[in-house]
PDB file of C-alpha atoms in Angstrom:
ATOM      1  CA  GLN A  27     -74.116  49.425 -47.478  1.00  0.00           C
ATOM      2  CA  VAL A  28     -71.844  51.729 -45.541  1.00  0.00           C
ATOM      3  CA  GLN A  29     -69.052  53.324 -47.559  1.00  0.00           C
ATOM      4  CA  LEU A  30     -66.086  55.526 -46.747  1.00  0.00           C
ATOM      5  CA  VAL A  31     -64.704  57.648 -49.558  1.00  0.00           C
ATOM      6  CA  GLU A  32     -61.330  59.364 -49.242  1.00  0.00           C
ATOM      7  CA  SER A  33     -60.262  62.439 -51.203  1.00  0.00           C
ATOM      8  CA  GLY A  34     -57.474  64.994 -51.294  1.00  0.00           C
ATOM      9  CA  GLY A  35     -54.440  62.842 -52.003  1.00  0.00           C
ATOM     10  CA  GLY A  36     -51.897  63.285 -54.752  1.00  0.00           C
ATOM     11  CA  LEU A  37     -48.341  64.337 -55.489  1.00  0.00           C
ATOM     12  CA  VAL A  38     -46.702  67.070 -53.429  1.00  0.00           C
ATOM     13  CA  GLN A  39     -43.145  68.324 -53.056  1.00  0.00           C
ATOM     14  CA  PRO A  40     -41.231  67.880 -49.788  1.00  0.00           C
ATOM     15  CA  GLY A  41     -42.266  70.556 -47.343  1.00  0.00           C
ATOM     16  CA  GLY A  42     -45.679  70.875 -48.924  1.00  0.00           C
ATOM     17  CA  SER A  43     -49.146  70.249 -47.526  1.00  0.00           C
ATOM     18  CA  LEU A  44     -52.167  68.135 -48.291  1.00  0.00           C
ATOM     19  CA  ARG A  45     -55.563  67.810 -46.656  1.00  0.00           C
ATOM     20  CA  LEU A  46     -57.254  64.438 -46.778  1.00  0.00           C
ATOM     21  CA  SER A  47     -60.972  64.022 -46.273  1.00  0.00           C
ATOM     22  CA  CYS A  48     -63.026  60.901 -45.648  1.00  0.00           C
ATOM     23  CA  ALA A  49     -66.810  60.879 -45.683  1.00  0.00           C
ATOM     24  CA  ALA A  50     -69.055  58.065 -44.507  1.00  0.00           C
ATOM     25  CA  SER A  51     -72.321  57.324 -46.241  1.00  0.00           C
ATOM     26  CA  GLY A  52     -74.997  54.671 -46.031  1.00  0.00           C
ATOM     27  CA  ASN A  53     -77.275  53.189 -43.401  1.00  0.00           C
ATOM     28  CA  PHE A  54     -75.589  53.605 -40.058  1.00  0.00           C
ATOM     29  CA  GLY A  55     -76.195  55.055 -36.622  1.00  0.00           C
ATOM     30  CA  ALA A  56     -73.685  56.262 -34.083  1.00  0.00           C
ATOM     31  CA  VAL A  57     -70.131  56.834 -35.287  1.00  0.00           C
ATOM     32  CA  TYR A  58     -67.833  56.240 -32.348  1.00  0.00           C
ATOM     33  CA  TYR A  59     -64.361  56.699 -33.788  1.00  0.00           C
ATOM     34  CA  MET A  60     -62.910  57.773 -37.121  1.00  0.00           C
ATOM     35  CA  GLY A  61     -59.285  57.785 -38.071  1.00  0.00           C
ATOM     36  CA  TRP A  62     -56.490  57.117 -40.482  1.00  0.00           C
ATOM     37  CA  TYR A  63     -53.887  54.447 -41.111  1.00  0.00           C
ATOM     38  CA  ARG A  64     -51.222  54.442 -43.761  1.00  0.00           C
ATOM     39  CA  GLN A  65     -49.184  51.822 -45.556  1.00  0.00           C
ATOM     40  CA  ALA A  66     -45.935  52.530 -47.337  1.00  0.00           C
ATOM     41  CA  PRO A  67     -44.592  50.173 -50.022  1.00  0.00           C
ATOM     42  CA  GLY A  68     -43.163  47.030 -48.462  1.00  0.00           C
ATOM     43  CA  GLN A  69     -44.186  48.047 -44.959  1.00  0.00           C
ATOM     44  CA  GLN A  70     -46.932  47.166 -42.537  1.00  0.00           C
ATOM     45  CA  ARG A  71     -49.948  49.368 -42.103  1.00  0.00           C
ATOM     46  CA  GLU A  72     -49.390  51.881 -39.283  1.00  0.00           C
ATOM     47  CA  SER A  73     -51.756  54.037 -37.303  1.00  0.00           C
ATOM     48  CA  VAL A  74     -51.806  57.753 -38.041  1.00  0.00           C
ATOM     49  CA  THR A  75     -54.612  59.053 -35.875  1.00  0.00           C
ATOM     50  CA  ILE A  76     -57.900  58.301 -34.176  1.00  0.00           C
ATOM     51  CA  VAL A  77     -60.619  60.893 -33.545  1.00  0.00           C
ATOM     52  CA  THR A  78     -63.424  60.368 -31.037  1.00  0.00           C
ATOM     53  CA  ASP A  79     -66.975  61.603 -31.451  1.00  0.00           C
ATOM     54  CA  HIS A  80     -66.043  64.434 -29.084  1.00  0.00           C
ATOM     55  CA  GLY A  81     -63.218  65.527 -31.366  1.00  0.00           C
ATOM     56  CA  ILE A  82     -60.427  64.222 -29.158  1.00  0.00           C
ATOM     57  CA  THR A  83     -57.530  63.144 -31.315  1.00  0.00           C
ATOM     58  CA  ASN A  84     -54.530  60.944 -30.791  1.00  0.00           C
ATOM     59  CA  LEU A  85     -51.701  61.190 -33.295  1.00  0.00           C
ATOM     60  CA  THR A  86     -48.781  58.839 -33.681  1.00  0.00           C
ATOM     61  CA  ASP A  87     -45.711  60.498 -32.119  1.00  0.00           C
ATOM     62  CA  SER A  88     -43.729  60.754 -35.350  1.00  0.00           C
ATOM     63  CA  MET A  89     -46.494  62.845 -36.898  1.00  0.00           C
ATOM     64  CA  LYS A  90     -47.163  65.223 -34.031  1.00  0.00           C
ATOM     65  CA  GLY A  91     -46.387  68.812 -34.906  1.00  0.00           C
ATOM     66  CA  ARG A  92     -46.890  68.181 -38.624  1.00  0.00           C
ATOM     67  CA  PHE A  93     -50.273  66.458 -38.916  1.00  0.00           C
ATOM     68  CA  THR A  94     -53.592  67.584 -37.478  1.00  0.00           C
ATOM     69  CA  ALA A  95     -56.800  65.561 -37.398  1.00  0.00           C
ATOM     70  CA  SER A  96     -60.344  66.833 -37.045  1.00  0.00           C
ATOM     71  CA  ARG A  97     -63.863  65.669 -37.551  1.00  0.00           C
ATOM     72  CA  ASP A  98     -67.223  67.048 -38.675  1.00  0.00           C
ATOM     73  CA  ASN A  99     -69.834  64.926 -36.941  1.00  0.00           C
ATOM     74  CA  ALA A 100     -72.727  66.515 -38.835  1.00  0.00           C
ATOM     75  CA  LYS A 101     -71.181  65.367 -42.114  1.00  0.00           C
ATOM     76  CA  ASN A 102     -69.676  62.121 -40.768  1.00  0.00           C
ATOM     77  CA  THR A 103     -66.352  63.258 -42.167  1.00  0.00           C
ATOM     78  CA  VAL A 104     -62.827  63.041 -40.819  1.00  0.00           C
ATOM     79  CA  PHE A 105     -59.947  65.206 -42.003  1.00  0.00           C
ATOM     80  CA  LEU A 106     -56.187  64.886 -41.928  1.00  0.00           C
ATOM     81  CA  GLN A 107     -54.206  68.054 -42.477  1.00  0.00           C
ATOM     82  CA  MET A 108     -50.622  67.154 -43.340  1.00  0.00           C
ATOM     83  CA  ASN A 109     -47.953  69.865 -43.316  1.00  0.00           C
ATOM     84  CA  SER A 110     -44.184  69.793 -43.783  1.00  0.00           C
ATOM     85  CA  LEU A 111     -44.509  66.572 -45.706  1.00  0.00           C
ATOM     86  CA  LYS A 112     -41.474  64.336 -46.111  1.00  0.00           C
ATOM     87  CA  PRO A 113     -40.692  61.657 -48.681  1.00  0.00           C
ATOM     88  CA  GLU A 114     -41.139  59.045 -45.943  1.00  0.00           C
ATOM     89  CA  ASP A 115     -44.781  60.121 -45.644  1.00  0.00           C
ATOM     90  CA  THR A 116     -45.367  58.560 -49.052  1.00  0.00           C
ATOM     91  CA  ALA A 117     -47.991  55.872 -48.577  1.00  0.00           C
ATOM     92  CA  VAL A 118     -51.536  54.823 -49.225  1.00  0.00           C
ATOM     93  CA  TYR A 119     -53.707  56.435 -46.565  1.00  0.00           C
ATOM     94  CA  TYR A 120     -56.775  54.544 -45.387  1.00  0.00           C
ATOM     95  CA  CYS A 121     -59.574  56.008 -43.331  1.00  0.00           C
ATOM     96  CA  TYR A 122     -61.806  53.941 -41.063  1.00  0.00           C
ATOM     97  CA  ALA A 123     -64.919  54.405 -39.006  1.00  0.00           C
ATOM     98  CA  ASP A 124     -66.059  52.483 -35.942  1.00  0.00           C
ATOM     99  CA  LEU A 125     -69.817  52.752 -36.211  1.00  0.00           C
ATOM    100  CA  TYR A 126     -73.172  51.046 -35.705  1.00  0.00           C
ATOM    101  CA  ASP A 127     -74.050  49.455 -39.028  1.00  0.00           C
ATOM    102  CA  TYR A 128     -77.794  48.953 -39.522  1.00  0.00           C
ATOM    103  CA  ASN A 129     -77.079  46.491 -42.348  1.00  0.00           C
ATOM    104  CA  PHE A 130     -75.583  44.115 -39.781  1.00  0.00           C
ATOM    105  CA  TRP A 131     -77.323  45.394 -36.630  1.00  0.00           C
ATOM    106  CA  ARG A 132     -74.049  45.658 -34.794  1.00  0.00           C
ATOM    107  CA  ARG A 133     -71.041  47.835 -34.224  1.00  0.00           C
ATOM    108  CA  ARG A 134     -68.254  47.289 -36.711  1.00  0.00           C
ATOM    109  CA  ILE A 135     -65.252  48.929 -38.351  1.00  0.00           C
ATOM    110  CA  VAL A 136     -65.560  50.007 -41.959  1.00  0.00           C
ATOM    111  CA  TRP A 137     -62.576  50.910 -44.147  1.00  0.00           C
ATOM    112  CA  GLY A 138     -62.122  53.165 -47.108  1.00  0.00           C
ATOM    113  CA  ARG A 139     -60.344  51.967 -50.244  1.00  0.00           C
ATOM    114  CA  GLY A 140     -57.316  54.125 -49.620  1.00  0.00           C
ATOM    115  CA  ILE A 141     -55.809  57.124 -51.324  1.00  0.00           C
ATOM    116  CA  GLN A 142     -52.264  57.623 -52.549  1.00  0.00           C
ATOM    117  CA  VAL A 143     -50.057  60.349 -51.118  1.00  0.00           C
ATOM    118  CA  THR A 144     -46.696  60.797 -52.812  1.00  0.00           C
ATOM    119  CA  VAL A 145     -44.094  63.231 -51.532  1.00  0.00           C
ATOM    120  CA  SER A 146     -41.373  63.741 -54.100  1.00  0.00           C
ATOM    121  CA  SER A 147     -39.455  66.463 -55.851  1.00  0.00           C
TER     122      SER A 147
END
């Protein structure tokens, strides 16, 4: 079974920084895309970033200049560096991977369980 495990969340003061990590494990082949979504209380899930296997990233406009995404293909891990955090960044952050799953013999998207990020003084 393919699993994604997020780490690095927690409580941070406004203006602070956090670095989220998400590692994929299990029986899979090519990993095409990895990325992050987030969901704030009472709101719909929104895209944060997508990272290709060549390291090309695409961040949502509201996060450009504060968030940076990267990927370590050798470790099947995607990172989200979040700086200048604001209270409105408070949300559960979910990572995902678009990969070839040998358990199903097809390409599919796998999601992590999510990790809480709280920005508060």
